[in-house]
Tab-separated table of C-alpha atoms in Angstrom:
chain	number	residue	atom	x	y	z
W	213	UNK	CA	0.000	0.000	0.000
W	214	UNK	CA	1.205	3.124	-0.836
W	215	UNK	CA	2.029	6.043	2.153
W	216	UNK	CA	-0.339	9.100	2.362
W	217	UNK	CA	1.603	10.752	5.192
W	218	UNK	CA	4.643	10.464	6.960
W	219	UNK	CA	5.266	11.410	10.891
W	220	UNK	CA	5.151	9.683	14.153
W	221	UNK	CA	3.188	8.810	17.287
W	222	UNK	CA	4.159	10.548	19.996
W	223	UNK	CA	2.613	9.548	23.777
W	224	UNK	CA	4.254	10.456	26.958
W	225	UNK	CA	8.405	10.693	25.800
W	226	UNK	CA	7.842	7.305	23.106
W	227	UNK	CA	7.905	8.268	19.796
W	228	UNK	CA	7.108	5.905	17.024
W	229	UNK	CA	7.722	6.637	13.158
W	230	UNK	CA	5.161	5.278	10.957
W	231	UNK	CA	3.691	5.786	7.392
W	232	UNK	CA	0.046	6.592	6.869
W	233	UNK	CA	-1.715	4.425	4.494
W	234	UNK	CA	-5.772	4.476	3.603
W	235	UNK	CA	-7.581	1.262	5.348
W	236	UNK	CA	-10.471	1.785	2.651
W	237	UNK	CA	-10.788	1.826	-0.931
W	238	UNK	CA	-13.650	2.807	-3.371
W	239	UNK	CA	-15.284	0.488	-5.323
W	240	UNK	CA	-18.070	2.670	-6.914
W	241	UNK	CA	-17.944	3.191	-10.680
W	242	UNK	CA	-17.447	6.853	-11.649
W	243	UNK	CA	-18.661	8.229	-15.259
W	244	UNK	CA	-17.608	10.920	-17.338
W	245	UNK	CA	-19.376	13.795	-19.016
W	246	UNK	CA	-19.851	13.621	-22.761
W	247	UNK	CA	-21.213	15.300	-25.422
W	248	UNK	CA	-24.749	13.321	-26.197
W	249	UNK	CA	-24.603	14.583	-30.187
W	250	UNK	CA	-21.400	13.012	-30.936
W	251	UNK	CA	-19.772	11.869	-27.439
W	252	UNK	CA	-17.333	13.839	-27.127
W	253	UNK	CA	-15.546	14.420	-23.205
W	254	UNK	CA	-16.834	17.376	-21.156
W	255	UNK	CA	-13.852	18.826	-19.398
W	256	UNK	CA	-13.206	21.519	-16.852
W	257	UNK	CA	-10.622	23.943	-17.874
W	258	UNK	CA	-8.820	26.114	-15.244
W	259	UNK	CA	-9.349	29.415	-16.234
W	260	UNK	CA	-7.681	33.218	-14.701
W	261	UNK	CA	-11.049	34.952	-14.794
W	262	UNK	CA	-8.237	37.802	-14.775
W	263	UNK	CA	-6.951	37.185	-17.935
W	264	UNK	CA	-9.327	34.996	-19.617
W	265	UNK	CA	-6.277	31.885	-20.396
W	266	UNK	CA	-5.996	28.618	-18.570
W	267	UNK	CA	-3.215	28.022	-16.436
W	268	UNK	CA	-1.341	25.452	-15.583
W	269	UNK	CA	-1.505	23.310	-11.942
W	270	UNK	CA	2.017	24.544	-11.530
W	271	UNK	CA	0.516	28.473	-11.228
W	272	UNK	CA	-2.171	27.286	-8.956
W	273	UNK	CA	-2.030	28.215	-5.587
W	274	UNK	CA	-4.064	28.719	-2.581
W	275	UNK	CA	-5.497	32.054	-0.679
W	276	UNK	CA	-8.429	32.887	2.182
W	277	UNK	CA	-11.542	34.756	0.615
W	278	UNK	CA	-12.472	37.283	3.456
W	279	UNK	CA	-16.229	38.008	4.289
W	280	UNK	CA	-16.150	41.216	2.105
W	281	UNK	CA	-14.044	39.713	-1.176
W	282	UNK	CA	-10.401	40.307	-0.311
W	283	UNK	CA	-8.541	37.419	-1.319
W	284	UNK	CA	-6.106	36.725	1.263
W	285	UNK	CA	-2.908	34.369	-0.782
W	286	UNK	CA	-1.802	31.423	1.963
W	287	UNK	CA	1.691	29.746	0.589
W	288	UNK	CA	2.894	25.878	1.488
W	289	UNK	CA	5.778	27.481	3.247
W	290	UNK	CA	3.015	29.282	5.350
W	291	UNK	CA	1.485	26.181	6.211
W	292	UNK	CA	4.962	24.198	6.952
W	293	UNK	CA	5.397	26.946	9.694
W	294	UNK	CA	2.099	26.029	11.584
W	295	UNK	CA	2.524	26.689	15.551
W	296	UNK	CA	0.966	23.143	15.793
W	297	UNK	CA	2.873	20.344	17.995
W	298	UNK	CA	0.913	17.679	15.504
W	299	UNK	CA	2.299	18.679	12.214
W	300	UNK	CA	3.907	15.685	11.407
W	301	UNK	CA	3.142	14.078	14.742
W	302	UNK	CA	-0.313	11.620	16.142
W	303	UNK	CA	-0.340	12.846	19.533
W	304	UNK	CA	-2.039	10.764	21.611
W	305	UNK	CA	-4.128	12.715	24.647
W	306	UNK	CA	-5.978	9.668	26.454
W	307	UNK	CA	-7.037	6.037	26.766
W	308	UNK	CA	-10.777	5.711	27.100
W	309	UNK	CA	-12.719	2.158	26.726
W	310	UNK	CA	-14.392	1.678	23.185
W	311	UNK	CA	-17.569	2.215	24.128
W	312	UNK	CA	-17.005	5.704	24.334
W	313	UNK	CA	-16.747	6.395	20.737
W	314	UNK	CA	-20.287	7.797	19.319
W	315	UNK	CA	-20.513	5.990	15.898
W	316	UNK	CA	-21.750	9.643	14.377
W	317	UNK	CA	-18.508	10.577	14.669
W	318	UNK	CA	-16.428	7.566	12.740
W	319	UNK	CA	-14.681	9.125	9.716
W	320	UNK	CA	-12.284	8.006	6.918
W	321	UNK	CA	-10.314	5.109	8.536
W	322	UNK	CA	-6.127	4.471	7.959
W	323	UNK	CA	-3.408	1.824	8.917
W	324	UNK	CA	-0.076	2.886	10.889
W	325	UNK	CA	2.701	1.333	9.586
W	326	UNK	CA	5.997	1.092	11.631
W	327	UNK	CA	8.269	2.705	9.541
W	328	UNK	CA	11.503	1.673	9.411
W	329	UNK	CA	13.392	-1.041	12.097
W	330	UNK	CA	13.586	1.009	15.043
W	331	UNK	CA	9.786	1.480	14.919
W	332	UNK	CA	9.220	-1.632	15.757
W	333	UNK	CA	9.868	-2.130	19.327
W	334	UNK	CA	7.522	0.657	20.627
W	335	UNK	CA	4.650	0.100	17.637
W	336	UNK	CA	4.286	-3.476	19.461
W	337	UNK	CA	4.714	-1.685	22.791
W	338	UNK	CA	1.964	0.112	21.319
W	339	UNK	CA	-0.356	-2.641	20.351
W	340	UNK	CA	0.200	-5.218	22.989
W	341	UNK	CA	-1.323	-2.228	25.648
W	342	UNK	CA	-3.932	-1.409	23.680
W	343	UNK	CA	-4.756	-5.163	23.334
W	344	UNK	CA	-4.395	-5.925	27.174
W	345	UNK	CA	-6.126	-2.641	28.537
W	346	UNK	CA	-9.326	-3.101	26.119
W	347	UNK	CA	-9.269	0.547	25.229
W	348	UNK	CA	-8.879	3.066	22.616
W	349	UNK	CA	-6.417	5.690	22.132
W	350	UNK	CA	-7.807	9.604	21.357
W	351	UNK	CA	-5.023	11.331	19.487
W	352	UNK	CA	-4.458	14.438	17.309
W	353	UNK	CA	-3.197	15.081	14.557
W	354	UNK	CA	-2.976	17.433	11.268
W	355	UNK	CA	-3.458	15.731	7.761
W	356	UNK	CA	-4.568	17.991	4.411
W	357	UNK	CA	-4.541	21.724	5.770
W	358	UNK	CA	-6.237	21.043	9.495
W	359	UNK	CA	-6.417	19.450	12.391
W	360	UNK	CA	-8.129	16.728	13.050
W	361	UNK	CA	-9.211	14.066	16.125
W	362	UNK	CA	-8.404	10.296	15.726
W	363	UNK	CA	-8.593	7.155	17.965
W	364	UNK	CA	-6.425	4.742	17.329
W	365	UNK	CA	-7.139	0.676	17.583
W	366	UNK	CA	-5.869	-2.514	16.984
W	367	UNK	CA	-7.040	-4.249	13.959
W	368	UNK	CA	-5.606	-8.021	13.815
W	369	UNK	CA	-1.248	-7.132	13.956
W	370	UNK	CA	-1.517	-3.623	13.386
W	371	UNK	CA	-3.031	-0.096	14.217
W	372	UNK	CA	-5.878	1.020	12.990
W	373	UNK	CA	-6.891	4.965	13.285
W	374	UNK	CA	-10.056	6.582	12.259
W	375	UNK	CA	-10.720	10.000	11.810
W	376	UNK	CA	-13.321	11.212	14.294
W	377	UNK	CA	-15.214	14.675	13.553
W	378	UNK	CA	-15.441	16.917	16.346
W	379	UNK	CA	-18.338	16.909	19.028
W	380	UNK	CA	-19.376	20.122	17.462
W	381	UNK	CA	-19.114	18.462	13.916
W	382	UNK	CA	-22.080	16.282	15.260
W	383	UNK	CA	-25.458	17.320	14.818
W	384	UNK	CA	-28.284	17.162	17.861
W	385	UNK	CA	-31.282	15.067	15.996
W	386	UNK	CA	-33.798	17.698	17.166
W	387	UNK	CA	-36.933	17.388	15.655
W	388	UNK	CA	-36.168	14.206	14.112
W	389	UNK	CA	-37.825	11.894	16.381
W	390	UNK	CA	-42.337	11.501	15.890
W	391	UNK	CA	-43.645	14.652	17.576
W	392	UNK	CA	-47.152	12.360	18.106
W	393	UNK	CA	-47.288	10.535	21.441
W	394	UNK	CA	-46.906	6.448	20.144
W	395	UNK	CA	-47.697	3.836	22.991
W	396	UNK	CA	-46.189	0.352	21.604
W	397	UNK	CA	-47.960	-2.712	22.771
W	398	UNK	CA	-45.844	-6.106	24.635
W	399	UNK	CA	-47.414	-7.854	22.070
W	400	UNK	CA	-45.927	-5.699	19.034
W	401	UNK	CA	-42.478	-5.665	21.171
W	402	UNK	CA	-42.824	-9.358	21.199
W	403	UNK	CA	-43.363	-10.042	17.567
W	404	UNK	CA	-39.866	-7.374	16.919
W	405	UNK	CA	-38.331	-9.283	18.804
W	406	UNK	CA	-39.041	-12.908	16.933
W	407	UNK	CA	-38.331	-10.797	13.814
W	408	UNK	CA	-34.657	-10.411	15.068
W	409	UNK	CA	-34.281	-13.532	16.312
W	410	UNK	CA	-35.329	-15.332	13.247
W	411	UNK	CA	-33.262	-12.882	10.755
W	412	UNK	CA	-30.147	-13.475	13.127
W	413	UNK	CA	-26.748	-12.783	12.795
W	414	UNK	CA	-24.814	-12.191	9.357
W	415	UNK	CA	-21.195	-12.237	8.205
W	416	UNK	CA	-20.322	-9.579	6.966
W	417	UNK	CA	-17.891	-10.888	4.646
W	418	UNK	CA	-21.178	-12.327	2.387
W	419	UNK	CA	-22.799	-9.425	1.418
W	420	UNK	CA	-21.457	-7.353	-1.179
W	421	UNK	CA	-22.646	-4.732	-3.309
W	422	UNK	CA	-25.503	-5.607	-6.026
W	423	UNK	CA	-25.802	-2.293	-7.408
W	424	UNK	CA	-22.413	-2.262	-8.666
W	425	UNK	CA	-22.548	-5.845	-9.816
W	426	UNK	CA	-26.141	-4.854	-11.591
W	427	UNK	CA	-24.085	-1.924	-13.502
W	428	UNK	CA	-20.940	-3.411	-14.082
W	429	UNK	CA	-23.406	-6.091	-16.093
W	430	UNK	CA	-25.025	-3.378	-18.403
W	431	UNK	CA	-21.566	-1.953	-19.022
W	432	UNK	CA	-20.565	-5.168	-20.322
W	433	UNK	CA	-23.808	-5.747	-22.252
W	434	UNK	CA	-23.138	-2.466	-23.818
W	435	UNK	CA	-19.561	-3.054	-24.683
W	436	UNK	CA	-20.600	-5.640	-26.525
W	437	UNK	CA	-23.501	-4.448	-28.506
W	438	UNK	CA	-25.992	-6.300	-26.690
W	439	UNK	CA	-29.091	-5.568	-25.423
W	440	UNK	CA	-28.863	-4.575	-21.304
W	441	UNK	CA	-30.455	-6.997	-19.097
W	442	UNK	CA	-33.804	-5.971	-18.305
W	443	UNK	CA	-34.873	-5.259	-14.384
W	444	UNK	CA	-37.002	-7.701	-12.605
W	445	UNK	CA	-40.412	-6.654	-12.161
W	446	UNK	CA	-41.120	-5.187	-8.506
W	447	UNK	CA	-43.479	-7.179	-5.998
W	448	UNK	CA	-46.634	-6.014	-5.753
W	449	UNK	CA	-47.489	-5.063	-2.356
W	450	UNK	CA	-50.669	-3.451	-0.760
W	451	UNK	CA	-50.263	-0.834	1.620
W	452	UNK	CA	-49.757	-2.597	5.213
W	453	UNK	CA	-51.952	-1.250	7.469
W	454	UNK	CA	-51.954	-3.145	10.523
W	455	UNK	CA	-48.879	-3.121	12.281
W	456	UNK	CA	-49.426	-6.408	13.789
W	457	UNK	CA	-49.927	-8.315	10.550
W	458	UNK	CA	-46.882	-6.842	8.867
W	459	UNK	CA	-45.134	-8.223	11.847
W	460	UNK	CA	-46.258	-11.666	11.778
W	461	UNK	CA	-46.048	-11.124	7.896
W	462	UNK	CA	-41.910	-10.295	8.322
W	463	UNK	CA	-41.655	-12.989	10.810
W	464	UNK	CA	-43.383	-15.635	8.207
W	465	UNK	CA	-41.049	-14.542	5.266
W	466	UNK	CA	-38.059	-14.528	7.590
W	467	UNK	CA	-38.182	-18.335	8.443
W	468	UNK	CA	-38.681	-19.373	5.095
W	469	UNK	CA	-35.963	-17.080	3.895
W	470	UNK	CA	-34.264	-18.691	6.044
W	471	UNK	CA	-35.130	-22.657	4.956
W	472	UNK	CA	-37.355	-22.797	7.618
W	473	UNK	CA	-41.216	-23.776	7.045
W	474	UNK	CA	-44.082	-21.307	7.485
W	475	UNK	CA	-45.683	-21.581	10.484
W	476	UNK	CA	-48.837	-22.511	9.648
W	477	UNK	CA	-47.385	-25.431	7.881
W	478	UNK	CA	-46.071	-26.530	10.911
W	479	UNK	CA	-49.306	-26.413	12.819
W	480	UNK	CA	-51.273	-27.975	9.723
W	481	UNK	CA	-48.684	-31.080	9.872
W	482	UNK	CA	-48.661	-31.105	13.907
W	483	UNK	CA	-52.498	-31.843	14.014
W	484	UNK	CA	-52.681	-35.002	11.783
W	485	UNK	CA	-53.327	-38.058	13.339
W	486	UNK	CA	-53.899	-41.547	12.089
W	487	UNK	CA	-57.147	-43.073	12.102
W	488	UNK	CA	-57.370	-46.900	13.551
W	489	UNK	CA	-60.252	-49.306	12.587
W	490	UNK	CA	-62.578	-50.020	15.182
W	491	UNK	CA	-63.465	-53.571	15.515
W	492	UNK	CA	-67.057	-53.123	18.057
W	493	UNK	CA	-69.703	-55.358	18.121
W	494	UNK	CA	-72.038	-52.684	18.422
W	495	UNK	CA	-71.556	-50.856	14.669
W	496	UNK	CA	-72.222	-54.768	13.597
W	497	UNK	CA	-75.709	-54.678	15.231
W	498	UNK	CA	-76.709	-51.829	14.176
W	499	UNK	CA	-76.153	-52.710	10.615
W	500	UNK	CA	-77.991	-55.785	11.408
W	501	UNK	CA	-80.692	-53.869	12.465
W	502	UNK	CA	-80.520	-51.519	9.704
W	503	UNK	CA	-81.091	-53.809	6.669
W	504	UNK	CA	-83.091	-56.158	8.264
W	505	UNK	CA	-85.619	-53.117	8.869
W	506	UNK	CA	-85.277	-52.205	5.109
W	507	UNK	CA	-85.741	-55.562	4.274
W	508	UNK	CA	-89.385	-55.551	5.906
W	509	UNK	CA	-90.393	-51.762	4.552
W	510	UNK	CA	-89.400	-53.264	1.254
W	511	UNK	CA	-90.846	-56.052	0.284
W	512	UNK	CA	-94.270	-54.006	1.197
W	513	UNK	CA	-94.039	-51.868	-1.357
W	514	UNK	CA	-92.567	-54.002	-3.996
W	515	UNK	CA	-94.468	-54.202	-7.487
W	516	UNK	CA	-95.546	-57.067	-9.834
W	517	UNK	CA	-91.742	-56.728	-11.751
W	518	UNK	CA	-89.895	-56.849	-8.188
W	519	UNK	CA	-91.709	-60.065	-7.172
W	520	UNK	CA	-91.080	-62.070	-10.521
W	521	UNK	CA	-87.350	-60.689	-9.744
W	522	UNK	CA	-87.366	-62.164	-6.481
W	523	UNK	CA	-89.109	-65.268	-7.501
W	524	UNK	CA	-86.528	-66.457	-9.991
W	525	UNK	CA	-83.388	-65.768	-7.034
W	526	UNK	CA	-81.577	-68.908	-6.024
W	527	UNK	CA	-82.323	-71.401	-3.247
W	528	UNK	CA	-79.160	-70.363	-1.556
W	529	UNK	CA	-80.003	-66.719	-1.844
W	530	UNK	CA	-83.083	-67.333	0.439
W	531	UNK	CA	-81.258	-69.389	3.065
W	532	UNK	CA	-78.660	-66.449	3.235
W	533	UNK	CA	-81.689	-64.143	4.481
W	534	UNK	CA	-81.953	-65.283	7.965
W	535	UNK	CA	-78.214	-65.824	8.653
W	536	UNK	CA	-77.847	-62.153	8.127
W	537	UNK	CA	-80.300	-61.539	11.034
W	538	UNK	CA	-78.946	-64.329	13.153
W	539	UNK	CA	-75.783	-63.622	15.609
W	540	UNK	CA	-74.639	-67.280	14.787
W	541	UNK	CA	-70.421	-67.585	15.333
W	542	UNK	CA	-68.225	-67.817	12.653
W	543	UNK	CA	-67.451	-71.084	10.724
W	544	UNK	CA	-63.807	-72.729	11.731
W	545	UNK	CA	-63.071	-73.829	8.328
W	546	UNK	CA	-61.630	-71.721	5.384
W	547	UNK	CA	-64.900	-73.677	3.226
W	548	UNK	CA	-67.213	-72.288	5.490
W	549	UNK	CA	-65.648	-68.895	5.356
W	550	UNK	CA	-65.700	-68.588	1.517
W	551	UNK	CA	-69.324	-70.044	1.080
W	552	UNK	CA	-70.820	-67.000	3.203
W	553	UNK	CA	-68.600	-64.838	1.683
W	554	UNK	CA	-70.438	-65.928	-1.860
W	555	UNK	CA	-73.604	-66.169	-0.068
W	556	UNK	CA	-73.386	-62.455	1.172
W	557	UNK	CA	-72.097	-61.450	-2.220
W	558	UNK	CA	-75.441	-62.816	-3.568
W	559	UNK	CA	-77.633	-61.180	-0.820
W	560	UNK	CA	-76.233	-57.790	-1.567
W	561	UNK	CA	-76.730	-58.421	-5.608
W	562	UNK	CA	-80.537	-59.223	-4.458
W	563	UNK	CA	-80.993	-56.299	-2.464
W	564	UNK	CA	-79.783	-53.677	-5.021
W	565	UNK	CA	-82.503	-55.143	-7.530
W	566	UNK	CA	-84.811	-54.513	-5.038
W	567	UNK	CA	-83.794	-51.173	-4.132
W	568	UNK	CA	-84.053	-50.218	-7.998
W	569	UNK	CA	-87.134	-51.663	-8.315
W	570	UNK	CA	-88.943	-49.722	-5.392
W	571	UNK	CA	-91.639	-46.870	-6.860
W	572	UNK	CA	-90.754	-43.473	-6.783
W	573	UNK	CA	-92.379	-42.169	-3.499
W	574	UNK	CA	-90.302	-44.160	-1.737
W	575	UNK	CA	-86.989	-43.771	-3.608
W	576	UNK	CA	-85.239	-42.178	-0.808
W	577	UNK	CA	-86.063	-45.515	1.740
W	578	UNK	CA	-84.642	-47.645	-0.924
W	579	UNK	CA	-81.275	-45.612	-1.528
W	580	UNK	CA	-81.031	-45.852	2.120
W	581	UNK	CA	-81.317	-49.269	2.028
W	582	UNK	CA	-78.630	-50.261	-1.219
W	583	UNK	CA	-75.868	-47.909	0.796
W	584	UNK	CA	-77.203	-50.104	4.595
W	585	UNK	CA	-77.034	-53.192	2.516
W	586	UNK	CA	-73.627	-52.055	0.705
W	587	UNK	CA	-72.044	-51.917	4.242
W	588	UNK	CA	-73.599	-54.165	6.708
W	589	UNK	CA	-72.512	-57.522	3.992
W	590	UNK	CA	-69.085	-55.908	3.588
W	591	UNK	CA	-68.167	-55.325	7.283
W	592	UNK	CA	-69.787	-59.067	8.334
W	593	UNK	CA	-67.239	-60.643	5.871
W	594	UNK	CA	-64.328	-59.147	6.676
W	595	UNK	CA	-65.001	-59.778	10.358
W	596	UNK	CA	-65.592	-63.537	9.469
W	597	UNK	CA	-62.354	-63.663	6.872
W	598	UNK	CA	-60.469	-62.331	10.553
W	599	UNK	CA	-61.782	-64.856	12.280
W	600	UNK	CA	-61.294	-67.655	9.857
């Protein structure tokens, strides 16, 4: 790195030579002024307003303009012959803990190099008391025509100094705060507060600057005759109303920023629960009961069609009747088993055709009886199949 300034650090009777070098650098792109017609530079001249000619940076010099006009001319050997003790020295005035240091007044920052071999005894002297004390050092010094305040830190191996404005350089922030009186609920504290927890911590070392990567990408685009990459279209939001639901809102977007799941997901998941087949006698009975009441409303009302139907079922279809109203045990045998099973098959086949056959006025105690007859056969056989 290349030296801006040259002195030493002066505190108590140690002196320490060192070089002044920038700790920062600019990344920002800068543009130039052009002609639109035929792009041609813009460029500021230096002009005597005296004699109407531009001068060179050699016959440039520097002066005081005085409240009324009078131009007062100030030479570099003028400023060489400053009465200042910090000329070419950073003299440091106290040690005060870190904590002390109002952000507001951080300015440009720099690194102090030891310059030269005999710098380097008292520049670790330096740094190994500002490590073990846990404080800062408040210096002066002069740099580009005025005095200025630093503090002085240590920054891995080295020292670190940043320019500090004055306390008068600092603005009050009257009238900056709401004038309206704002009472902020626990509940409203406590969603801010899950906010920040769920955002978290960042390194500081991932985020970098998209605007410049956004240009730098249209530069090249230009450069090479193509078309600039067009800018994504901007979310469409409403205008947030309710402070509590742009909380919750942030909070929601933060998690699954985050990889985390919304959390109304979560609660959707956390309420499922498996549902287990029930093996009670009673929703047997019941069934029983069910289609052995159909079966007596039905037959009353059957027509001339449904009894030739009927007539013409099997001989095992009518000895399957009564079983179903019976609360006989199940067979032992795997024969048994699968004769019922066909038997029931056939009972159910007999009952739909009487269902469809019922007249319309009582259509609705017939559906009632294909879905009772539907069931009750279904559940009954694969009870017996278990037992089997």
């Amino acid at each position: 790195m290349r030296s801006i300034w040259n002195g030493a650090i002066s505190f108590g009777l140690v002196s320490i030579p060192i070089k002044l070098m920038n700790a920062t650098e600019s990344h920002s792109i800068s543009f130039r002024q052009i002609h639109t017609e035929d792009s041609g530079r813009i460029r500021y001249r230096k002009v005597c307003e005296l004699e109407d000619r531009e001068v060179s940076q050699a016959e440039i010099g520097k002066a005081y303009e005085d409240a009324d006009g009078t131009i007062i001319p100030i030479s570099d050997e003028d400023l060489s012959h400053l009465p200042l003790p910090t000329a070419r020295t950073i003299e440091i005035v106290a040690f005060v803990p870190a904590d002390r240091i109002d952000p507001l007044q951080m300015d440009a920052a720099y690194y102090l190099a030891a310059s030269g071999a005999p710098a380097a005894k008292p520049y670790t002297l330096l740094r190994e008391a500002l490590k073990r004390s846990n404080k800062v050092a408040i210096a002066k010094y002069a740099l580009r025509g005025r005095e200025r305040l630093g503090m002085l830190r240590v920054v891995g191996d080295a020292i670190a100094m940043h320019g500090l404005l004055w306390p008068d350089e600092v603005r009050a922030p009257e009238g900056v705060a709401p004038d309206d009186d704002v009472t902020v609920r626990d509940k409203e504290l406590d969603l801010a507060d899950a906010l920040m927890d769920t955002l978290g911590e960042v390194d500081l070392e991932d985020l970098h600057d998209e605007y410049r990567e956004a240009l730098e990408e249209v530069i090249t685009a230009k450069a090479a005759g193509e078309t600039p990459p067009e800018a994504p279209e901007p979310a469409e939001g409403g205008k947030v109303l309710d402070l509590m639901a742009a909380l919750e809102n942030s909070v929601r977007a933060a998690r699954e920023s985050r990889g985390g799941r919304p959390a109304t997901e979560e609660t959707e998941e956390a309420e499922v629960r498996p549902l287990t087949r029930r093996r009670s006698a009673p929703k047997e009975t019941g069934g029983k009961k069910s289609t052995a009441t159909t079966a007596k409303k039905a037959p009353a009302k059957k027509t001339a069609d449904s009894k030739k139907s009927t007539a013409k079922t099997t001989r095992s279809a009518k000895k399957s009747t009564p079983a179903r109203t019976t609360s006989e045990p199940p067979a032992d045998s795997a024969s048994r088993s699968t004769a019922r099973t066909t038997t029931e098959t056939t009972t159910e086949t007999t009952t739909e055709t009487t269902a469809k056959t019922t007249a319309k006025s009582a259509s609705k105690e017939a559906t009632s009886a294909k879905q009772t007859a539907k069931k009750s056969p279904a559940k009954k056989t694969a009870s017996r199949k278990r037992s089997a």
